[in-house]
Amino acid sequence: MSVSDEEISRRYQEIFGKPLNAGRRSGLAALLGSLDRANDQTVAGLTPDSEPMGHRTILRSPSHGE
Amino acid sequence: MANDITRLPAAALARKIRAKEISALEAAEAFLDRAEKIGPGLNTWITLDREGALSEARKVDRGIAEGSARGPLTGVPVGLKDLIDVAGLRTTAGSLIYRDNVAAGDAPLTRKIREAGAVILGKLNLQEFAFGPSGHNPHYGDQKNPWDPERVTGGSSGGSANAVLTGQASITIGSDTGGSIRIPASLCGAFGHKPTFGLVTKAGCIPLSWSLDSFGPLAASAEDCALMMTAIAGPDPEDPSSLQVEAPDFTEALDTPLKGVRIGHARSYYADQSDPAVVKAIEETARALADAGAQVIEVDIPDLETAYDTATNFMMSEASAIHEKDVRARADDYDPMVLERLLIGFFVPATAYIQAQRFRSQWTARVLKEVFGKVDLVLAAATPMPAPLRSAKTVTIGGKEYAARGHLIALTRHINFLGFPATSFPAGFSGEGLPLGAQLIGPPLHDHKTIAAAHQLEKTGAVRFQYAPYEG
């Protein structure tokens, strides 16, 4: 998931049509780095049977906690 | 001084209107007068609809005279967060981008509120696109805390909270994607209920995150939350996220005693990162629950840090997808703070979003088993601190420095990721006279139980709503 400085600048220019200054790029890179590490932790803890759409099914049952 | 009518909680007001002690028109006029007097100083409203509200109130009075008005909110003046469509009024989402966006019809949520007999006063101010926890808004003004206007209301439903606390609306609707009902309720001293995800329709409302948004009440009592939930909960064919389950009976459940209810005090969820006044307040709430007969035990919620960070990836992705077109075309019209947050989602890859969804299912199942397998409800603080100054960049708690705005969301975002219901309620005041807030969290579709437990605490006198003394 890690994004290089060049990629951040390129993508920013593409979305906003203007260049990203160095200060903001460095702040954004730090934030993205921390989200990247969060994703690594998430992936490390996933079990093979966890599916993306399982959450809705869990919510539908009114018997939780009974 | 506020008119006595504007000091009546919604349930009491509806009873008086049905009994013809007060007319719906008198009630609407009293709240509108108050809103016009007090609202501008607190930046409460974006649109106040005097003409529409008075016309609606006259209709309610005719219904009462004919014997056909029986809704739980008969004649009650309500304010709606300005994300929710009301026919003929603009839905701005607190933005410049939707400044002239006039709704062609009512959102299903608005229809349900009208069907319950309520009178809609207008549209309440919020943080732009509901994307932030402070109530900051450069376009329509920062929502101000009625206990100290130099402080934040909390957000994003800041207008929804300060309206209730100053008697500008008897009850209001907010939305909660990462805490946006519970944070302002806590910082301003209101009751607030974030429903189980999908229990209340969000069709016709401007989204922030399709998978996390919930709409619910901010109110002067738990009973008022129950009344509003009675009006708005239940399936809606127009909302693809709507749960196809019947809503529980919220008002009947209010009488459920606390005796024997198992409460998990999640001290490890909040204590280390919370102001000592908050910790003391929640400990007192735990004691009050035990005194009322609940069994209070300590519980730990697993994997909190991963859940918070994963929820961030998840929410940013959805918010950026929702805003992609407008961000590309009109970036300069966004609040720079909101734009900064929206930018993040453009860099989260699809794989991270999908892994976040997988984690969500897995973590939710784990919390249900490991926490709600042992207890019925979980008690925690709603915010880790009282309202910070609007100018504050950081706050220091226990020798550690936190971002003043970012830290407001520390105890709420997890619950949206779970999709579980949570009722926040007043938990006394700090030494500086600022409100503190607690929350009771339940498993899915146990909304009636979190509201009922807060109601029972009110009955013991341990929890007490107080109107703010602000007079402009």
Coordinates of C-alpha atoms in Angstrom, one line a residue:
Chain A
M1 CA 0.0 0.0 0.0
S2 CA 2.9 2.4 0.6
V3 CA 2.9 5.4 -1.8
S4 CA 6.0 7.1 -3.0
D5 CA 6.4 10.9 -2.8
E6 CA 6.4 11.0 -6.6
E7 CA 3.1 9.1 -6.8
I8 CA 1.5 11.4 -4.1
S9 CA 2.5 14.4 -6.1
R10 CA 1.4 12.9 -9.4
R11 CA -2.0 11.9 -8.1
Y12 CA -2.6 15.2 -6.3
Q13 CA -1.9 17.1 -9.5
E14 CA -4.2 14.8 -11.4
I15 CA -7.1 15.3 -8.9
F16 CA -6.7 19.0 -8.1
G17 CA -5.0 20.3 -11.2
K18 CA -2.3 22.0 -9.2
P19 CA 1.0 20.9 -7.6
L20 CA 1.3 19.8 -4.0
N21 CA 3.7 21.7 -1.9
A22 CA 6.5 19.9 -0.1
G23 CA 5.2 20.5 3.4
R24 CA 1.8 19.1 2.7
R25 CA 3.3 16.2 0.8
S26 CA 5.4 15.2 3.7
G27 CA 2.4 15.4 6.1
L28 CA 0.3 13.3 3.8
A29 CA 3.1 10.8 3.3
A30 CA 3.4 10.4 7.1
L31 CA -0.4 9.9 7.5
L32 CA -0.5 7.4 4.6
G33 CA 2.4 5.5 6.1
S34 CA 0.5 5.1 9.4
L35 CA -2.6 3.9 7.5
D36 CA -0.3 1.5 5.6
R37 CA 0.9 0.1 8.9
A38 CA -2.7 -0.2 10.1
N39 CA -3.5 -2.2 7.0
D40 CA -0.6 -4.5 7.6
Q41 CA -1.9 -5.2 11.1
T42 CA -5.4 -5.7 9.8
V43 CA -4.2 -8.2 7.2
A44 CA -2.0 -10.1 9.8
G45 CA -5.0 -10.7 12.0
L46 CA -7.5 -11.8 9.3
T47 CA -8.7 -15.4 9.3
P48 CA -9.2 -17.1 6.0
D49 CA -13.0 -17.4 6.5
S50 CA -13.6 -13.7 7.0
E51 CA -15.6 -12.3 4.1
P52 CA -16.2 -8.6 3.2
M53 CA -19.9 -8.8 3.3
G54 CA -20.4 -10.7 6.5
H55 CA -21.1 -7.6 8.7
R56 CA -24.7 -7.0 7.4
T57 CA -25.6 -10.6 8.2
I58 CA -24.4 -10.2 11.7
L59 CA -26.5 -7.1 12.3
R60 CA -29.7 -8.7 11.0
S61 CA -30.1 -11.2 13.8
P62 CA -32.1 -9.7 16.7
S63 CA -31.0 -12.4 19.1
H64 CA -27.5 -11.1 20.0
G65 CA -26.9 -10.9 23.7
E66 CA -30.0 -12.8 24.7
Chain B
M1 CA -35.7 34.2 29.8
A2 CA -37.0 31.3 27.8
N3 CA -40.7 30.8 27.5
D4 CA -41.9 27.8 29.7
I5 CA -43.1 25.9 26.6
T6 CA -39.5 25.8 25.3
R7 CA -38.4 24.2 28.5
L8 CA -40.6 21.1 28.0
P9 CA -39.1 17.9 26.8
A10 CA -40.8 16.5 23.7
A11 CA -42.9 13.8 25.5
A12 CA -44.3 16.3 28.0
L13 CA -45.0 18.8 25.3
A14 CA -46.8 16.2 23.1
R15 CA -49.0 15.2 26.0
K16 CA -50.0 18.8 26.7
I17 CA -50.7 19.4 23.0
R18 CA -52.9 16.3 22.7
A19 CA -54.7 17.3 25.9
K20 CA -55.3 20.8 24.3
E21 CA -53.5 22.6 27.2
I22 CA -51.2 24.1 24.6
S23 CA -51.9 24.4 20.8
A24 CA -49.3 23.2 18.3
L25 CA -49.4 26.7 16.9
E26 CA -48.4 28.2 20.3
A27 CA -45.6 25.7 20.7
A28 CA -44.3 26.3 17.2
E29 CA -44.4 30.1 17.7
A30 CA -42.6 29.8 21.1
F31 CA -39.8 27.7 19.7
L32 CA -39.5 29.8 16.5
D33 CA -39.3 33.0 18.5
R34 CA -36.6 31.5 20.7
A35 CA -34.7 30.2 17.6
E36 CA -34.7 33.6 16.0
K37 CA -33.5 35.2 19.2
I38 CA -30.9 32.7 20.3
G39 CA -29.9 30.9 17.1
P40 CA -27.8 33.5 15.4
G41 CA -25.4 33.9 18.4
L42 CA -24.8 30.1 18.4
N43 CA -24.9 29.6 14.6
T44 CA -27.6 27.0 15.2
W45 CA -29.6 27.1 12.0
I46 CA -28.9 27.2 8.3
T47 CA -32.6 27.5 7.3
L48 CA -35.4 28.4 9.7
D49 CA -38.8 27.9 8.0
R50 CA -41.3 30.0 10.0
E51 CA -44.0 30.0 7.4
G52 CA -43.8 26.2 6.7
A53 CA -43.7 25.4 10.5
L54 CA -46.7 27.6 11.4
S55 CA -48.7 26.1 8.5
E56 CA -47.9 22.6 9.6
A57 CA -48.7 23.5 13.2
R58 CA -52.2 24.8 12.2
K59 CA -52.7 21.4 10.4
V60 CA -51.8 19.5 13.5
D61 CA -54.3 21.7 15.6
R62 CA -57.0 20.9 13.1
G63 CA -56.2 17.2 13.4
I64 CA -56.5 17.4 17.2
A65 CA -59.8 19.2 16.9
E66 CA -61.1 16.5 14.5
G67 CA -59.7 13.7 16.7
S68 CA -57.3 12.4 14.0
A69 CA -53.9 13.5 15.5
R70 CA -52.5 10.5 17.4
G71 CA -48.8 10.4 16.6
P72 CA -46.2 10.1 19.3
L73 CA -44.8 13.6 18.4
T74 CA -48.0 15.4 18.0
G75 CA -47.2 19.1 17.6
V76 CA -43.6 18.8 18.8
P77 CA -41.3 21.3 17.1
V78 CA -38.3 19.4 15.6
G79 CA -35.1 20.6 13.9
L80 CA -33.4 18.4 11.3
K81 CA -29.6 18.4 10.6
D82 CA -29.1 19.9 7.2
L83 CA -28.3 16.7 5.4
I84 CA -32.0 15.6 5.3
D85 CA -34.3 16.5 2.5
V86 CA -37.4 18.6 3.4
A87 CA -39.6 19.5 0.4
G88 CA -39.1 23.0 -0.8
L89 CA -36.1 23.7 1.6
R90 CA -32.5 23.6 0.6
T91 CA -30.2 20.8 1.8
T92 CA -26.8 22.4 2.0
A93 CA -24.9 19.8 4.1
G94 CA -23.2 22.8 5.6
S95 CA -21.4 23.4 2.3
L96 CA -21.1 26.0 -0.4
I97 CA -21.3 23.2 -3.0
Y98 CA -24.9 22.5 -2.1
R99 CA -25.8 26.0 -1.1
D100 CA -28.7 26.2 -3.6
N101 CA -29.7 22.6 -3.5
V102 CA -33.5 22.8 -3.0
A103 CA -35.1 19.4 -2.2
A104 CA -38.0 18.4 -4.5
G105 CA -39.5 16.1 -1.9
D106 CA -39.2 14.9 1.7
A107 CA -36.7 12.2 2.6
P108 CA -38.4 9.1 4.0
L109 CA -37.0 10.1 7.4
T110 CA -38.7 13.5 7.1
R111 CA -42.0 11.8 6.1
K112 CA -41.9 9.5 9.1
I113 CA -41.3 12.5 11.4
R114 CA -44.2 14.3 9.9
E115 CA -46.4 11.2 10.1
A116 CA -45.7 11.1 13.8
G117 CA -47.3 14.6 14.1
A118 CA -44.1 16.7 14.5
V119 CA -43.7 20.2 13.2
I120 CA -40.5 20.8 11.3
L121 CA -38.9 24.1 12.2
G122 CA -36.0 24.1 9.8
K123 CA -32.5 22.8 9.0
L124 CA -29.7 22.8 11.6
N125 CA -26.1 23.8 11.1
L126 CA -23.3 21.2 11.0
Q127 CA -19.7 20.7 10.1
E128 CA -19.4 20.7 6.4
F129 CA -20.6 17.4 4.9
A130 CA -20.8 16.0 8.5
F131 CA -17.0 15.4 8.2
G132 CA -15.5 16.4 11.5
P133 CA -16.0 16.2 15.2
S134 CA -15.9 19.8 16.3
G135 CA -18.8 21.7 14.7
H136 CA -16.4 24.0 12.8
N137 CA -18.0 25.5 9.7
P138 CA -16.4 28.4 7.7
H139 CA -19.5 28.9 5.5
Y140 CA -22.4 29.1 8.0
G141 CA -20.3 29.8 11.2
D142 CA -18.9 27.5 13.9
Q143 CA -21.6 26.0 16.0
K144 CA -21.0 27.4 19.5
N145 CA -21.3 25.6 22.8
P146 CA -24.2 27.1 24.8
W147 CA -22.3 26.6 28.1
D148 CA -19.4 28.7 26.8
P149 CA -19.6 30.0 23.2
E150 CA -15.7 30.1 23.0
R151 CA -15.8 26.3 23.1
V152 CA -16.8 23.8 20.4
T153 CA -20.2 22.1 20.4
G154 CA -18.6 18.9 19.1
G155 CA -19.7 17.7 15.7
S156 CA -20.7 17.1 13.3
S157 CA -24.3 17.7 14.6
G158 CA -23.4 20.8 16.5
G159 CA -26.6 22.8 15.7
S160 CA -28.7 19.7 16.6
A161 CA -27.1 19.8 20.1
N162 CA -27.1 23.5 20.9
A163 CA -30.7 23.8 19.7
V164 CA -31.9 21.3 22.3
L165 CA -29.8 22.8 25.1
T166 CA -31.2 26.3 24.6
G167 CA -34.8 25.4 23.9
Q168 CA -34.7 26.3 20.2
A169 CA -36.2 22.9 19.2
S170 CA -37.9 20.4 21.5
I171 CA -35.9 17.5 19.9
T172 CA -33.6 17.3 16.9
I173 CA -32.2 14.8 14.4
G174 CA -28.5 14.4 13.9
S175 CA -26.3 11.8 12.0
D176 CA -23.5 9.7 13.4
T177 CA -20.8 8.3 11.2
G178 CA -17.9 8.3 13.7
G179 CA -19.6 9.9 16.7
S180 CA -21.5 12.9 15.3
I181 CA -24.5 12.5 17.5
R182 CA -22.8 11.3 20.7
I183 CA -19.9 13.8 20.6
P184 CA -22.0 17.0 20.5
A185 CA -24.6 15.4 22.9
S186 CA -21.7 14.8 25.4
L187 CA -20.0 18.2 25.0
C188 CA -23.3 20.1 25.3
G189 CA -25.1 17.9 27.8
A190 CA -27.9 16.3 25.8
F191 CA -29.2 12.8 25.3
G192 CA -28.3 11.3 22.0
H193 CA -29.0 7.9 20.3
K194 CA -26.9 6.4 17.5
P195 CA -29.1 3.6 16.2
T196 CA -28.0 0.2 15.0
F197 CA -26.8 0.6 11.5
G198 CA -29.7 0.2 9.1
L199 CA -32.4 0.5 11.7
V200 CA -33.2 4.1 10.6
T201 CA -33.5 5.1 7.0
K202 CA -30.9 7.3 5.4
A203 CA -32.5 7.6 2.0
G204 CA -32.8 11.2 0.8
C205 CA -30.0 12.2 3.1
I206 CA -26.6 13.4 1.9
P207 CA -24.1 10.6 2.9
L208 CA -20.7 10.7 4.4
S209 CA -20.1 7.0 4.5
W210 CA -22.7 4.5 3.1
S211 CA -21.6 1.8 5.5
L212 CA -21.3 3.8 8.7
D213 CA -23.9 6.6 8.6
S214 CA -26.8 6.4 11.1
F215 CA -29.5 9.0 11.8
G216 CA -30.9 9.5 15.3
P217 CA -32.2 11.9 17.9
L218 CA -30.6 14.4 20.2
A219 CA -33.0 15.2 23.1
A220 CA -33.7 16.5 26.6
S221 CA -34.5 13.0 27.9
A222 CA -34.1 9.3 27.2
E223 CA -37.9 9.1 26.9
D224 CA -37.7 11.7 24.1
C225 CA -35.1 9.5 22.3
A226 CA -37.5 6.6 22.6
L227 CA -40.4 8.6 21.2
M228 CA -38.4 9.7 18.2
M229 CA -37.1 6.2 17.6
T230 CA -40.7 4.9 17.6
A231 CA -41.4 7.4 14.8
I232 CA -38.3 6.8 12.6
A233 CA -37.1 3.2 13.1
G234 CA -38.0 0.3 10.8
P235 CA -37.5 -0.9 7.3
D236 CA -37.5 1.4 4.3
P237 CA -37.6 0.1 0.7
E238 CA -35.9 3.3 -0.5
D239 CA -32.8 2.6 1.5
P240 CA -30.6 -0.3 0.3
S241 CA -28.9 -0.5 3.7
S242 CA -32.2 -0.7 5.6
L243 CA -32.4 -3.8 7.9
Q244 CA -35.5 -5.8 7.1
V245 CA -36.5 -6.3 10.7
E246 CA -39.3 -4.8 12.7
A247 CA -38.3 -2.1 15.2
P248 CA -38.6 -2.9 18.9
D249 CA -41.1 -1.1 21.1
F250 CA -39.0 1.7 22.5
T251 CA -41.5 3.3 24.8
E252 CA -42.7 0.1 26.3
A253 CA -39.1 -0.9 27.0
L254 CA -38.5 2.3 29.0
D255 CA -40.0 0.6 32.1
T256 CA -37.5 -2.3 32.0
P257 CA -35.7 -2.1 35.4
L258 CA -32.0 -2.2 35.8
K259 CA -32.1 -5.0 38.3
G260 CA -30.2 -7.9 37.0
V261 CA -29.0 -6.2 33.8
R262 CA -25.3 -7.1 33.2
I263 CA -23.3 -4.0 32.5
G264 CA -19.7 -4.2 31.3
H265 CA -17.7 -1.2 32.5
A266 CA -15.2 -0.8 29.7
R267 CA -12.6 1.1 31.7
S268 CA -9.7 0.1 29.5
Y269 CA -11.6 1.6 26.5
Y270 CA -11.5 5.2 27.9
A271 CA -9.7 5.7 31.2
D272 CA -6.1 6.0 30.1
Q273 CA -6.8 8.7 27.4
S274 CA -9.5 10.6 29.3
D275 CA -9.6 13.7 31.5
P276 CA -9.7 12.7 35.2
A277 CA -13.1 14.5 35.5
V278 CA -14.5 12.2 32.8
V279 CA -13.1 9.1 34.5
K280 CA -14.6 10.1 37.9
A281 CA -18.0 10.8 36.2
I282 CA -18.1 7.4 34.5
E283 CA -17.1 5.7 37.7
E284 CA -20.0 7.5 39.5
T285 CA -22.3 6.4 36.7
A286 CA -21.2 2.7 37.1
R287 CA -21.9 3.0 40.9
A288 CA -25.4 4.5 40.1
L289 CA -26.1 1.5 37.8
A290 CA -25.0 -0.9 40.5
D291 CA -27.1 0.9 43.2
A292 CA -30.1 0.5 40.9
G293 CA -29.6 -3.2 40.8
A294 CA -27.5 -3.8 37.7
Q295 CA -24.6 -6.2 37.9
V296 CA -21.5 -4.2 36.9
I297 CA -18.4 -6.0 35.9
E298 CA -15.2 -4.8 34.2
V299 CA -14.9 -5.8 30.5
D300 CA -12.2 -5.3 27.8
I301 CA -13.0 -4.7 24.2
P302 CA -10.5 -6.6 22.1
D303 CA -8.3 -5.2 19.3
L304 CA -9.3 -1.5 19.7
E305 CA -6.3 0.0 18.1
T306 CA -6.5 -2.0 14.9
A307 CA -10.2 -1.4 14.8
Y308 CA -9.8 2.3 15.0
D309 CA -7.2 2.5 12.3
T310 CA -9.0 0.1 10.0
A311 CA -12.2 2.1 10.5
T312 CA -10.3 5.2 9.4
N313 CA -9.2 3.5 6.1
F314 CA -12.7 2.4 5.6
M315 CA -14.4 5.7 6.2
M316 CA -11.9 7.8 4.2
S317 CA -12.4 5.5 1.2
E318 CA -16.1 5.8 1.2
A319 CA -16.1 9.6 1.9
S320 CA -13.7 10.2 -1.0
A321 CA -15.7 8.0 -3.4
I322 CA -18.8 10.0 -2.5
H323 CA -17.1 13.3 -3.1
E324 CA -14.8 12.4 -6.0
K325 CA -16.7 14.3 -8.6
D326 CA -17.1 17.5 -6.6
V327 CA -13.5 17.4 -5.3
R328 CA -12.2 17.2 -8.8
A329 CA -14.4 20.0 -10.1
R330 CA -14.8 22.4 -7.1
A331 CA -12.0 21.8 -4.6
D332 CA -11.7 25.4 -3.7
D333 CA -15.3 25.5 -2.5
Y334 CA -14.6 23.0 0.3
D335 CA -13.5 23.8 3.8
P336 CA -9.7 23.2 3.7
M337 CA -9.9 21.0 6.8
V338 CA -12.6 18.8 5.2
L339 CA -10.7 18.7 1.9
E340 CA -7.5 17.5 3.7
R341 CA -9.5 14.6 5.1
L342 CA -11.1 13.8 1.7
L343 CA -7.7 13.7 0.1
I344 CA -6.6 10.7 2.2
G345 CA -9.2 8.4 0.8
F346 CA -7.8 8.9 -2.7
F347 CA -4.7 7.1 -1.7
V348 CA -6.3 4.1 0.1
P349 CA -6.1 1.1 -2.3
A350 CA -9.1 -1.1 -3.0
T351 CA -7.4 -4.0 -1.3
A352 CA -7.1 -2.0 2.0
Y353 CA -10.8 -1.2 1.8
I354 CA -11.7 -4.8 1.3
Q355 CA -9.4 -6.0 4.1
A356 CA -11.1 -3.4 6.3
Q357 CA -14.5 -4.9 5.4
R358 CA -13.2 -8.4 6.2
F359 CA -11.8 -7.2 9.5
R360 CA -15.1 -5.5 10.3
S361 CA -17.1 -8.8 10.0
Q362 CA -14.5 -10.7 12.0
W363 CA -14.1 -8.1 14.7
T364 CA -17.8 -7.6 15.1
A365 CA -18.3 -11.4 15.6
R366 CA -15.5 -11.4 18.1
V367 CA -16.9 -8.4 20.1
L368 CA -20.3 -10.1 20.2
K369 CA -18.8 -13.3 21.6
E370 CA -16.2 -12.0 23.9
V371 CA -18.0 -8.9 25.3
F372 CA -21.7 -9.3 24.7
G373 CA -21.5 -12.9 25.5
K374 CA -20.8 -11.8 29.1
V375 CA -22.8 -8.6 29.5
D376 CA -26.0 -7.0 28.1
L377 CA -24.7 -3.5 27.7
V378 CA -21.3 -1.7 27.9
L379 CA -20.7 1.5 29.7
A380 CA -17.9 4.0 28.6
A381 CA -17.3 7.7 28.3
A382 CA -18.7 9.3 25.2
T383 CA -15.9 11.8 24.8
P384 CA -12.6 11.7 26.6
M385 CA -12.8 15.4 27.7
P386 CA -15.2 18.3 28.1
A387 CA -15.5 20.7 25.2
P388 CA -12.2 22.3 24.2
L389 CA -11.8 25.9 23.2
R390 CA -12.5 26.5 19.6
S391 CA -9.0 28.0 19.3
A392 CA -7.3 25.0 20.9
K393 CA -4.9 23.0 18.7
T394 CA -3.9 20.5 21.4
V395 CA -5.1 19.2 24.8
T396 CA -2.9 17.6 27.4
I397 CA -4.4 14.6 29.3
G398 CA -2.3 12.6 31.8
G399 CA 0.9 14.3 30.6
K400 CA 0.2 13.3 27.0
E401 CA -0.6 15.7 24.2
Y402 CA -3.5 15.1 21.8
A403 CA -5.0 16.9 18.8
A404 CA -7.9 18.9 20.4
R405 CA -10.3 18.1 17.6
G406 CA -9.1 14.6 16.5
H407 CA -9.2 13.3 20.1
L408 CA -12.9 14.0 20.4
I409 CA -13.6 11.0 18.2
A410 CA -11.4 8.6 20.2
L411 CA -14.3 6.8 22.0
T412 CA -17.0 6.7 19.3
R413 CA -15.6 5.7 15.9
H414 CA -15.3 2.0 17.0
I415 CA -19.0 1.8 17.6
N416 CA -19.9 2.9 14.1
F417 CA -17.5 0.4 12.7
L418 CA -19.3 -2.3 14.7
G419 CA -22.7 -0.8 13.6
F420 CA -24.0 -1.2 17.2
P421 CA -26.5 1.1 19.0
A422 CA -25.3 3.5 21.6
T423 CA -27.1 6.0 23.8
S424 CA -25.1 8.9 25.2
F425 CA -26.4 10.8 28.2
P426 CA -25.3 13.6 30.6
A427 CA -22.8 12.5 33.2
G428 CA -22.5 15.7 35.3
F429 CA -20.1 18.6 34.9
S430 CA -16.4 19.3 35.0
G431 CA -14.8 21.7 37.5
E432 CA -15.2 24.4 34.9
G433 CA -18.9 23.8 34.6
L434 CA -18.8 22.0 31.3
P435 CA -20.9 19.0 30.5
L436 CA -19.5 15.4 30.5
G437 CA -21.0 12.5 28.7
A438 CA -21.3 8.7 29.1
Q439 CA -22.5 6.1 26.6
L440 CA -24.2 2.8 26.9
I441 CA -23.5 0.5 24.0
G442 CA -25.6 -2.5 23.1
P443 CA -25.5 -5.4 20.6
P444 CA -27.4 -5.0 17.3
L445 CA -31.1 -4.1 17.5
H446 CA -31.0 -3.7 21.3
D447 CA -31.5 0.1 20.9
H448 CA -34.5 0.0 23.2
K449 CA -32.3 -1.4 26.0
T450 CA -29.6 1.2 25.8
I451 CA -32.3 4.0 25.8
A452 CA -34.2 2.2 28.6
A453 CA -31.1 1.9 30.8
A454 CA -30.4 5.7 30.4
H455 CA -34.1 6.3 31.3
Q456 CA -33.8 4.2 34.4
L457 CA -30.7 6.2 35.5
E458 CA -32.7 9.4 35.0
K459 CA -35.4 8.0 37.3
T460 CA -32.9 7.4 40.0
G461 CA -31.7 11.1 39.7
A462 CA -28.2 10.0 38.9
V463 CA -28.5 11.4 35.4
R464 CA -30.1 14.8 34.9
F465 CA -30.6 17.0 31.9
Q466 CA -30.1 20.7 32.4
Y467 CA -30.8 23.5 29.9
A468 CA -27.9 25.8 29.3
P469 CA -28.2 29.3 30.7
Y470 CA -27.3 31.0 27.4
E471 CA -29.5 33.9 26.5
G472 CA -27.4 35.5 23.8

